[in-house]
Amino acid sequence: MVEVWGGIECSVVRVGGVIRDQLAETGHSKRIGDLNLVASLGIKTLRYPALWEHVEAVEGSDDWSWLDQRLQQMHQLGIAPIAALVHHGSGPCWTSILAPDFAERLAAFAGRLASRYPWIKTFTPINEPMTTARLSGLYGFWHPHRTDESTCLRLLVAQCRAIAMTMSAIRKIIPDARLLQTEDVGKIFATPELAYQAEYENGRRWLSLDLLCGHVGQYHPFHQRLLDAGVDPAHLAELEGTPCTPDLIGVDYYLTSDRFLDHRVDRHPREPVGGNGIVPYVDIAAFRTDAPACELGFASRLREVWRRYSLPVVIGEVHNACTREEQLRWFMEGWEAATDCAAEGIDVRAVTAWSMFGAMDWNSMMMRQDGYYECGVFDARADLPRRTIMADAISTLVNKQSFCHPVLAQTGWWRAPRNRLGKSPTIQLRGFDRRLSILGECCSRRRLSARAAPQQAGSPDAWVELSVGGSGRGSQAVLFGRYCRSKMFSLAVSDSVDWVAACNAFLDLVVDGLTGSYELVSAHRDNQYRIAERPISLAATMSLQR
């Protein structure tokens, strides 16, 4: 039976002289109560930070206080942690991945961690080593900010050696410790002119797992390439001779994982132009191209991993930085792919709801400090993180029940739209108002089925009725949502707020099923907004609606 796991975004990366720390930026580091919220969903397994950068921030001095409190709380709540030691980072600021003793230092830390918490059974010593190697060594985004493949490959092997040594150190104390090795193995597609480049990159994407499984011997297609990059032959021999085969492979898959290489750069004027030194091209998300739809998606990648390694798999990260219905559609697509693959005989163990409390500035790979928040299962922009519809979906699936919501009648933007939705419930728009027309246009762009409400209220095929009240210069407009069973939601919007942004924020909250009276504090068209509860009497609400 496929399980639902959770995960906390916990990257710590160096960007120039700045350290980006997702736990601090999303506020999780100061909210131990977040763990109660996770437990409230019924989640029993959580990918959780036990970060080397935090515990041994000062060389030779461990501070376990924060981790002691969190792991004790998880133990009491019955949540099993999957301990993450390095998540896209380079280790504490006094070392780095390419330091000669990086692997030994991480293994020593892991030994101390295992001795302190011998009840932890599953570990991810380093998250997505190939992804980190590419972003740090090939694209130059993160430390050491290099842009050559040789550095990328050296970073990769250094991380794989560290993973193997770390698991060895852990298993001396916890013999049955399991390795969950995560990686983004998105497939590369291309125009015929760049088929050779796609073939090369499609071979390279497997390197981290091949190295750990001991498959990179002298006849491996990348063996000589690694030596030419300056990798120590003894390190390759070490990995081949003493494999550290993962117990679980975590397939981290995003809408941007599968890529398409296009030499027709004039067709993509807004995309940065790169290349391979021979041909300039753009590298774009395959979902936004005419790449074969049947080869894109969770199921295709799960099948590839299973065919190549025949090892148990989990979907290690499912997250979509988009509007709420698209977040839900993406998660449910991952869940359905996992259950379908399990029915085919693939050993799929779990689907992981990632970024339980959101993430910050991942739209720029944390290279800019824009404060761009991506909402998670809980919206951490509130003083107390607020449940979203994602939380409802997860708690339902955890309890082995089917989850349904009207927005799931339609596909996400990355799939061809369904033309016939049958008798699925719709949004009904009551009234005649320019602002209501804009709300309707927002519904249409988001593939939310909406139509004008009939004269008689309470149509059986409506799951929510939306309207707009309030008018006049200097006053607040109020957006209303009336759900079935007479539950109400209102959102007051000041004249200074962009109305399209307000409508999209409102629709997110309607999809969540939020009830009560709120005020939109701020909103922007990039789906960034904040709300606050707003005391208002029922009489005032009805007056505004009239």
Coordinates of C-alpha atoms in Angstrom, one line a residue:
M1 CA 0.0 0.0 0.0
V2 CA 1.4 3.4 -1.0
E3 CA 1.8 5.7 1.9
V4 CA 1.8 9.5 2.2
W5 CA 4.9 11.0 3.7
G6 CA 5.7 14.6 4.5
G7 CA 8.9 16.7 4.0
I8 CA 10.2 20.1 5.3
E9 CA 12.1 22.2 2.8
C10 CA 15.4 22.7 4.6
S11 CA 18.0 23.8 2.0
V12 CA 21.1 25.7 3.3
V13 CA 23.1 27.1 0.4
R14 CA 25.8 29.7 0.0
V15 CA 25.1 32.3 -2.6
G16 CA 28.1 34.6 -2.8
G17 CA 28.6 35.8 0.8
V18 CA 25.0 35.1 1.8
I19 CA 23.8 31.9 3.4
R20 CA 20.2 31.0 2.5
D21 CA 18.5 29.0 5.2
Q22 CA 15.0 27.8 4.3
L23 CA 14.2 26.7 7.9
A24 CA 14.8 30.3 9.1
E25 CA 13.2 32.0 6.1
T26 CA 9.9 30.0 6.3
G27 CA 9.8 30.4 10.1
H28 CA 9.8 26.6 10.8
S29 CA 13.0 26.9 12.9
K30 CA 11.0 28.9 15.5
R31 CA 7.8 26.9 15.4
I32 CA 8.0 23.6 17.1
G33 CA 4.2 23.5 16.9
D34 CA 4.5 22.8 13.2
L35 CA 5.1 19.2 14.1
N36 CA 1.7 19.0 15.8
L37 CA 0.2 20.2 12.6
V38 CA 2.0 17.5 10.6
A39 CA 0.8 14.9 13.1
S40 CA -2.8 16.2 12.8
L41 CA -2.8 14.9 9.2
G42 CA -2.0 11.4 10.2
I43 CA 1.5 11.5 8.6
K44 CA 3.8 8.9 10.2
T45 CA 7.0 9.5 8.2
L46 CA 8.6 12.9 7.7
R47 CA 11.8 13.9 5.8
Y48 CA 13.3 16.1 8.4
P49 CA 16.5 18.2 8.8
A50 CA 19.3 17.0 11.1
L51 CA 21.6 19.4 9.4
W52 CA 25.3 19.3 9.8
E53 CA 25.4 23.1 9.1
H54 CA 23.3 23.7 12.1
V55 CA 24.6 21.3 14.6
E56 CA 28.3 21.9 14.0
A57 CA 28.2 25.5 12.8
V58 CA 31.3 26.0 14.9
E59 CA 34.0 23.5 14.0
G60 CA 34.5 20.9 16.7
S61 CA 31.5 22.1 18.7
D62 CA 28.1 20.4 18.4
D63 CA 24.9 22.1 19.5
W64 CA 22.1 19.5 19.6
S65 CA 19.5 21.6 21.5
W66 CA 17.2 22.5 18.6
L67 CA 17.3 19.0 17.2
D68 CA 16.8 17.3 20.6
Q69 CA 13.6 19.2 21.1
R70 CA 12.2 18.5 17.6
L71 CA 13.1 14.8 17.5
Q72 CA 11.8 14.2 21.0
Q73 CA 8.5 15.9 19.9
M74 CA 8.4 13.7 16.8
H75 CA 9.1 10.6 18.9
Q76 CA 6.1 11.5 21.2
L77 CA 3.9 12.1 18.2
G78 CA 4.7 8.8 16.6
I79 CA 6.4 10.3 13.5
A80 CA 9.4 8.5 12.1
P81 CA 12.0 11.0 10.8
I82 CA 14.1 10.5 7.7
A83 CA 17.1 12.4 8.8
A84 CA 18.6 14.8 6.2
L85 CA 22.2 15.7 7.0
V86 CA 23.1 18.0 4.0
H87 CA 20.3 19.4 1.8
H88 CA 21.8 21.2 -1.3
G89 CA 24.5 22.7 0.9
S90 CA 28.2 22.5 1.1
G91 CA 28.4 21.6 4.8
P92 CA 29.2 24.1 7.5
C93 CA 30.9 27.4 6.4
W94 CA 34.3 26.1 7.6
T95 CA 34.4 23.3 5.0
S96 CA 33.1 22.6 1.5
I97 CA 32.2 19.7 -0.8
L98 CA 35.6 19.7 -2.5
A99 CA 37.6 19.9 0.7
P100 CA 39.9 16.8 0.9
D101 CA 38.3 15.7 4.2
F102 CA 34.7 16.5 3.5
A103 CA 33.6 12.9 3.3
E104 CA 35.4 12.0 6.5
R105 CA 34.1 15.0 8.4
L106 CA 30.5 14.3 7.3
A107 CA 30.8 10.6 8.3
A108 CA 32.2 11.6 11.7
F109 CA 29.2 13.9 12.3
A110 CA 26.8 11.1 11.1
G111 CA 28.4 8.8 13.7
R112 CA 27.7 11.2 16.5
L113 CA 24.2 11.7 15.2
A114 CA 23.5 8.0 15.2
S115 CA 24.9 7.6 18.7
R116 CA 22.6 10.3 20.0
Y117 CA 19.5 9.1 18.2
P118 CA 19.9 5.3 17.7
W119 CA 16.2 4.9 17.1
I120 CA 16.3 6.7 13.7
K121 CA 16.2 4.1 11.0
T122 CA 16.3 6.0 7.7
F123 CA 18.8 8.7 6.5
T124 CA 19.4 10.9 3.5
P125 CA 23.0 12.0 4.1
I126 CA 23.0 14.3 1.0
N127 CA 20.0 15.3 -1.0
E128 CA 20.0 15.2 -4.8
P129 CA 23.8 15.1 -5.3
M130 CA 23.6 15.5 -9.1
T131 CA 21.3 18.5 -8.8
T132 CA 23.6 20.2 -6.3
A133 CA 26.6 19.4 -8.5
R134 CA 24.9 21.0 -11.6
L135 CA 23.6 24.1 -9.8
S136 CA 26.9 24.7 -8.0
G137 CA 29.5 23.5 -10.5
L138 CA 27.9 23.7 -14.0
Y139 CA 25.5 26.7 -13.7
G140 CA 27.4 28.6 -11.0
F141 CA 24.3 29.4 -8.9
W142 CA 25.7 28.2 -5.6
H143 CA 29.1 27.8 -3.9
P144 CA 31.7 27.3 -5.4
H145 CA 30.0 29.2 -8.3
R146 CA 31.8 27.3 -11.1
T147 CA 30.5 26.9 -14.6
D148 CA 32.4 23.9 -16.0
E149 CA 31.5 20.3 -16.2
S150 CA 34.8 19.1 -14.7
T151 CA 33.9 20.8 -11.4
C152 CA 30.3 19.5 -11.6
L153 CA 31.6 15.9 -11.9
R154 CA 34.1 16.3 -9.1
L155 CA 31.4 17.7 -6.9
L156 CA 29.2 14.7 -7.7
V157 CA 31.8 12.1 -6.9
A158 CA 32.8 13.9 -3.7
Q159 CA 29.2 13.8 -2.5
C160 CA 28.7 10.1 -3.4
R161 CA 31.8 9.2 -1.5
A162 CA 30.5 11.2 1.5
I163 CA 27.2 9.4 1.3
A164 CA 28.9 5.9 1.2
M165 CA 31.2 6.8 4.1
T166 CA 28.3 8.4 6.1
M167 CA 26.1 5.3 5.8
S168 CA 29.1 3.1 6.8
A169 CA 29.6 5.2 9.9
I170 CA 25.9 5.1 10.8
R171 CA 25.6 1.3 10.3
K172 CA 28.3 0.7 12.8
I173 CA 25.9 2.0 15.4
I174 CA 22.5 1.3 13.7
P175 CA 23.1 -1.9 11.6
D176 CA 19.7 -1.9 10.0
A177 CA 19.8 1.8 9.0
R178 CA 18.3 2.5 5.5
L179 CA 19.5 4.9 2.9
L180 CA 16.9 6.9 1.1
Q181 CA 18.8 8.4 -1.8
T182 CA 16.9 11.2 -3.5
E183 CA 17.6 12.6 -7.0
D184 CA 15.9 14.6 -9.7
V185 CA 16.2 12.3 -12.8
G186 CA 14.2 14.4 -15.2
K187 CA 14.5 13.4 -18.8
I188 CA 16.0 15.5 -21.6
F189 CA 14.1 16.0 -24.9
A190 CA 15.4 17.9 -27.9
T191 CA 15.0 18.9 -31.4
P192 CA 16.5 16.4 -33.9
E193 CA 19.5 18.8 -34.3
L194 CA 20.3 18.4 -30.6
A195 CA 19.4 14.7 -30.2
Y196 CA 23.1 14.0 -29.4
Q197 CA 23.1 16.5 -26.6
A198 CA 20.0 15.1 -25.1
E199 CA 21.4 11.6 -25.3
Y200 CA 24.5 12.7 -23.4
E201 CA 22.6 14.5 -20.7
N202 CA 20.2 11.5 -20.3
G203 CA 23.2 9.4 -19.5
R204 CA 24.7 11.9 -17.1
R205 CA 21.4 12.2 -15.1
W206 CA 21.9 8.6 -13.7
L207 CA 25.5 9.2 -12.5
S208 CA 24.8 9.7 -8.8
L209 CA 22.7 6.5 -8.5
D210 CA 25.1 4.5 -10.8
L211 CA 28.1 5.5 -8.6
L212 CA 26.3 4.5 -5.4
C213 CA 25.2 1.2 -6.8
G214 CA 28.8 0.4 -7.9
H215 CA 28.0 0.5 -11.6
V216 CA 30.7 2.9 -12.7
G217 CA 33.5 0.6 -13.7
Q218 CA 36.0 1.1 -16.6
Y219 CA 33.3 0.2 -19.2
H220 CA 30.7 2.7 -17.9
P221 CA 30.2 5.4 -20.6
F222 CA 31.2 8.1 -18.1
H223 CA 34.2 6.4 -16.5
Q224 CA 36.8 8.1 -18.6
R225 CA 34.9 11.4 -18.6
L226 CA 35.1 11.4 -14.8
L227 CA 38.9 10.7 -14.9
D228 CA 39.4 13.5 -17.5
A229 CA 37.5 15.8 -15.1
G230 CA 40.2 15.2 -12.4
V231 CA 38.4 12.6 -10.3
D232 CA 40.8 10.4 -8.3
P233 CA 40.8 6.9 -9.8
A234 CA 41.0 5.5 -6.3
H235 CA 37.7 7.1 -5.4
L236 CA 36.0 5.5 -8.4
A237 CA 37.5 2.2 -7.5
E238 CA 36.3 2.6 -3.9
L239 CA 32.7 3.3 -5.0
E240 CA 32.7 0.4 -7.5
G241 CA 34.3 -2.1 -5.0
T242 CA 32.2 -1.2 -2.0
P243 CA 28.8 -0.2 -3.3
C244 CA 26.4 1.8 -1.1
T245 CA 23.2 0.7 -2.9
P246 CA 20.2 2.7 -1.8
D247 CA 17.5 0.9 0.2
L248 CA 15.0 3.4 -1.3
I249 CA 15.3 5.7 -4.3
G250 CA 13.5 9.0 -3.9
V251 CA 12.4 10.3 -7.3
D252 CA 12.1 14.1 -6.8
Y253 CA 10.0 15.3 -9.6
Y254 CA 8.8 18.8 -10.6
L255 CA 7.0 20.4 -13.5
T256 CA 10.4 21.7 -14.5
S257 CA 12.3 18.4 -14.1
D258 CA 11.9 17.2 -17.7
R259 CA 13.7 19.5 -20.1
F260 CA 13.6 20.3 -23.8
L261 CA 16.6 21.6 -25.7
D262 CA 15.7 23.9 -28.7
H263 CA 18.3 25.3 -31.1
R264 CA 15.6 27.6 -32.5
V265 CA 16.3 30.3 -30.0
D266 CA 14.3 33.0 -31.9
R267 CA 11.2 31.1 -30.9
H268 CA 11.9 31.7 -27.2
P269 CA 12.8 35.4 -26.9
R270 CA 12.3 35.5 -23.1
E271 CA 14.5 32.5 -22.4
P272 CA 18.2 32.8 -21.7
V273 CA 20.4 31.3 -24.4
G274 CA 23.0 28.7 -23.5
G275 CA 24.7 26.1 -25.4
N276 CA 27.3 23.3 -25.5
G277 CA 30.2 25.2 -27.1
I278 CA 29.0 24.0 -30.5
V279 CA 25.4 25.1 -30.9
P280 CA 23.5 27.8 -29.0
Y281 CA 20.1 26.6 -27.6
V282 CA 17.5 27.3 -24.9
D283 CA 16.8 24.8 -22.1
I284 CA 13.1 24.9 -21.2
A285 CA 10.6 22.9 -19.3
A286 CA 9.4 20.1 -21.5
F287 CA 5.8 20.4 -20.3
R288 CA 5.7 23.8 -22.1
T289 CA 6.8 22.3 -25.5
D290 CA 5.5 19.7 -27.9
A291 CA 7.4 16.9 -26.2
P292 CA 5.4 13.6 -26.2
A293 CA 2.9 14.0 -23.4
C294 CA 2.9 10.2 -22.8
E295 CA 6.7 10.4 -21.9
L296 CA 6.3 13.2 -19.4
G297 CA 5.2 12.9 -15.8
F298 CA 5.7 11.0 -12.6
A299 CA 4.8 7.5 -14.0
S300 CA 7.3 7.7 -16.8
R301 CA 10.2 8.5 -14.4
L302 CA 9.1 5.9 -11.9
R303 CA 9.1 3.3 -14.6
E304 CA 12.5 4.3 -15.8
V305 CA 14.0 4.1 -12.4
W306 CA 12.5 0.7 -11.7
R307 CA 13.7 -0.7 -15.0
R308 CA 17.2 0.5 -14.4
Y309 CA 17.7 -0.4 -10.7
S310 CA 14.9 -2.7 -9.6
L311 CA 15.0 -1.0 -6.2
P312 CA 12.1 0.2 -4.1
V313 CA 11.1 3.7 -5.0
V314 CA 9.2 6.6 -3.5
I315 CA 8.2 9.9 -5.0
G316 CA 10.5 12.0 -2.8
E317 CA 9.2 15.5 -3.4
V318 CA 5.8 16.7 -4.8
H319 CA 5.4 20.4 -4.9
N320 CA 4.0 22.9 -7.3
A321 CA 4.5 26.6 -6.8
C322 CA 1.3 27.7 -8.4
T323 CA -2.3 28.5 -7.6
R324 CA -4.1 26.3 -5.1
E325 CA -6.1 24.2 -7.5
E326 CA -2.9 23.5 -9.6
Q327 CA -1.0 22.5 -6.4
L328 CA -3.8 20.0 -5.7
R329 CA -4.0 18.8 -9.3
W330 CA -0.2 18.2 -9.4
F331 CA -0.2 16.3 -6.1
M332 CA -3.1 14.1 -7.1
E333 CA -1.4 13.4 -10.4
G334 CA 1.6 12.2 -8.5
W335 CA -0.5 10.1 -6.1
E336 CA -2.4 8.5 -9.0
A337 CA 0.9 7.7 -10.9
A338 CA 2.3 6.1 -7.8
T339 CA -0.8 3.9 -7.2
D340 CA -0.9 3.0 -10.9
C341 CA 2.7 2.0 -11.0
A342 CA 2.3 0.0 -7.8
A343 CA -0.6 -1.9 -9.5
E344 CA 1.8 -2.7 -12.4
G345 CA 4.1 -4.4 -9.9
I346 CA 6.6 -1.6 -9.3
D347 CA 7.7 -1.4 -5.7
V348 CA 6.4 2.1 -4.9
R349 CA 6.4 2.8 -1.2
A350 CA 5.2 6.4 -0.7
V351 CA 4.4 9.9 -2.1
T352 CA 6.0 12.8 -0.3
A353 CA 4.2 16.0 0.2
W354 CA 7.1 18.4 0.0
S355 CA 7.5 21.9 1.5
M356 CA 4.9 21.2 4.2
F357 CA 5.4 24.9 5.3
G358 CA 6.4 26.3 2.0
A359 CA 9.6 27.6 0.5
M360 CA 11.3 30.9 -0.1
D361 CA 12.8 32.4 -3.4
W362 CA 13.1 29.1 -5.2
N363 CA 11.8 30.8 -8.3
S364 CA 15.3 32.3 -8.6
M365 CA 17.1 29.3 -7.1
M366 CA 17.6 31.5 -4.0
M367 CA 19.9 33.7 -6.0
R368 CA 17.7 36.7 -5.3
Q369 CA 16.3 37.8 -2.0
D370 CA 12.8 38.8 -3.1
G371 CA 10.8 37.2 -0.3
Y372 CA 8.9 35.1 -2.9
Y373 CA 7.0 32.6 -0.8
E374 CA 5.7 29.4 -2.3
C375 CA 2.8 28.1 -0.2
G376 CA 3.0 24.5 1.1
V377 CA 0.5 22.2 2.7
F378 CA 0.2 24.8 5.3
D379 CA 0.3 28.5 4.5
A380 CA 3.1 29.9 6.8
R381 CA 2.3 33.5 6.0
A382 CA -0.2 33.4 8.9
D383 CA 0.9 33.8 12.5
L384 CA -0.2 30.2 13.0
P385 CA 0.3 28.3 9.7
R386 CA -3.1 27.8 8.1
R387 CA -4.4 24.6 6.6
T388 CA -4.9 24.5 2.8
I389 CA -6.9 22.1 0.7
M390 CA -3.7 20.1 0.4
A391 CA -3.9 19.3 4.1
D392 CA -7.5 17.9 3.5
A393 CA -6.3 15.8 0.6
I394 CA -3.4 14.3 2.5
S395 CA -5.4 13.5 5.7
T396 CA -8.0 11.8 3.5
L397 CA -5.4 9.7 1.6
V398 CA -3.5 8.8 4.8
N399 CA -6.8 7.3 6.0
K400 CA -7.0 5.2 2.8
Q401 CA -9.9 7.0 1.4
S402 CA -10.4 8.5 -2.0
F403 CA -10.1 12.3 -2.2
C404 CA -12.5 14.3 -4.4
H405 CA -12.7 18.0 -5.1
P406 CA -14.6 19.9 -7.8
V407 CA -11.4 21.4 -9.2
L408 CA -10.1 17.9 -10.0
A409 CA -12.7 17.5 -12.7
Q410 CA -10.3 19.6 -14.9
T411 CA -6.6 19.0 -15.7
G412 CA -3.7 21.2 -14.7
W413 CA -2.2 23.7 -17.2
W414 CA 0.5 21.1 -18.1
R415 CA -2.1 18.7 -19.6
A416 CA -4.5 19.1 -22.5
P417 CA -7.8 20.4 -21.0
R418 CA -10.8 18.0 -20.7
N419 CA -13.5 19.3 -23.1
R420 CA -16.4 17.3 -21.5
L421 CA -16.7 17.7 -17.7
G422 CA -20.2 16.0 -17.5
K423 CA -22.2 17.0 -14.5
S424 CA -19.3 18.1 -12.3
P425 CA -20.1 20.8 -9.8
T426 CA -19.3 24.4 -10.9
I427 CA -18.6 27.8 -9.5
Q428 CA -21.6 30.1 -9.9
L429 CA -21.2 33.9 -10.2
R430 CA -24.1 35.9 -8.9
G431 CA -24.7 39.5 -10.0
F432 CA -23.7 41.9 -12.8
D433 CA -20.6 43.8 -12.1
R434 CA -17.3 44.6 -14.0
R435 CA -15.4 43.3 -11.0
L436 CA -17.4 40.0 -11.1
S437 CA -16.6 39.7 -14.8
I438 CA -12.9 39.9 -14.0
L439 CA -13.4 37.3 -11.3
G440 CA -15.0 35.1 -14.0
E441 CA -12.0 35.7 -16.3
C442 CA -9.6 34.6 -13.5
C443 CA -11.7 31.4 -13.1
S444 CA -11.4 30.7 -16.8
R445 CA -7.6 31.2 -16.9
R446 CA -7.3 28.8 -14.0
R447 CA -9.5 26.2 -15.6
L448 CA -12.1 26.6 -12.9
S449 CA -15.6 25.9 -14.3
A450 CA -17.8 28.9 -13.7
R451 CA -21.0 30.3 -15.0
A452 CA -23.7 32.8 -14.1
A453 CA -25.9 31.8 -11.2
P454 CA -29.6 31.2 -12.0
Q455 CA -32.2 33.6 -10.5
Q456 CA -33.1 31.1 -7.8
A457 CA -30.3 30.5 -5.3
G458 CA -29.1 27.1 -4.2
S459 CA -28.5 25.4 -7.5
P460 CA -27.7 21.7 -6.9
D461 CA -24.7 21.6 -9.3
A462 CA -22.9 24.5 -7.7
W463 CA -20.2 23.9 -5.1
V464 CA -19.8 27.6 -4.3
E465 CA -21.5 30.8 -5.2
L466 CA -19.4 33.9 -5.6
S467 CA -20.5 37.5 -5.5
V468 CA -19.1 41.0 -5.0
G469 CA -20.4 43.7 -2.6
G470 CA -19.5 47.2 -1.5
S471 CA -18.9 50.1 -3.8
G472 CA -17.9 53.7 -3.9
R473 CA -14.6 55.6 -4.0
G474 CA -12.5 55.1 -0.9
S475 CA -14.6 52.1 0.4
Q476 CA -13.7 48.5 0.5
A477 CA -15.1 46.0 -1.9
V478 CA -16.0 42.6 -0.4
L479 CA -15.7 39.3 -2.2
F480 CA -18.2 36.7 -1.0
G481 CA -18.2 32.9 -1.2
R482 CA -21.3 30.9 -0.2
Y483 CA -20.6 27.2 0.0
C484 CA -23.2 24.5 0.3
R485 CA -24.6 24.0 3.8
S486 CA -24.8 27.8 4.1
K487 CA -21.1 28.2 5.1
M488 CA -19.8 31.7 4.2
F489 CA -16.5 33.3 3.4
S490 CA -15.8 37.0 2.8
L491 CA -12.7 38.9 1.8
A492 CA -12.5 42.6 2.1
V493 CA -10.4 44.3 -0.5
S494 CA -9.2 47.9 -0.4
D495 CA -9.2 50.2 -3.5
S496 CA -5.4 50.2 -3.5
V497 CA -5.1 46.4 -4.2
D498 CA -4.9 45.2 -7.8
W499 CA -8.2 43.6 -8.5
V500 CA -6.9 40.7 -10.6
A501 CA -4.4 39.9 -7.8
A502 CA -7.3 40.1 -5.3
C503 CA -9.5 37.8 -7.3
N504 CA -6.7 35.2 -7.6
A505 CA -6.0 35.3 -3.9
F506 CA -9.7 35.0 -3.2
L507 CA -10.0 31.9 -5.5
D508 CA -7.1 30.2 -3.7
L509 CA -8.9 30.7 -0.4
V510 CA -12.2 29.5 -1.9
V511 CA -10.5 26.3 -3.1
D512 CA -9.2 25.9 0.4
G513 CA -12.8 26.1 1.7
L514 CA -11.9 28.9 4.1
T515 CA -14.8 30.3 6.1
G516 CA -15.3 33.5 8.1
S517 CA -14.4 37.1 7.4
Y518 CA -11.0 38.3 6.3
E519 CA -9.2 41.3 4.9
L520 CA -6.7 41.2 2.1
V521 CA -3.7 43.0 3.5
S522 CA -1.7 42.9 0.3
A523 CA -1.7 41.1 -3.1
H524 CA 0.4 41.0 -6.2
R525 CA -0.1 39.3 -9.5
D526 CA 2.7 36.7 -8.8
N527 CA 0.3 35.0 -6.4
Q528 CA 1.9 36.7 -3.3
Y529 CA -0.7 37.8 -0.8
R530 CA -1.4 38.2 2.9
I531 CA -4.8 38.0 4.7
A532 CA -5.9 38.9 8.2
E533 CA -9.1 37.9 10.1
R534 CA -11.6 40.7 10.1
P535 CA -14.3 40.8 12.7
I536 CA -17.6 41.6 11.1
S537 CA -21.2 40.9 12.1
L538 CA -23.5 38.7 10.0
A539 CA -25.9 41.6 9.5
A540 CA -23.1 43.8 8.1
T541 CA -22.0 40.9 5.8
M542 CA -25.5 40.5 4.4
S543 CA -25.9 44.3 4.0
L544 CA -22.7 44.5 2.0
Q545 CA -23.7 41.5 -0.2
R546 CA -27.0 43.2 -1.0

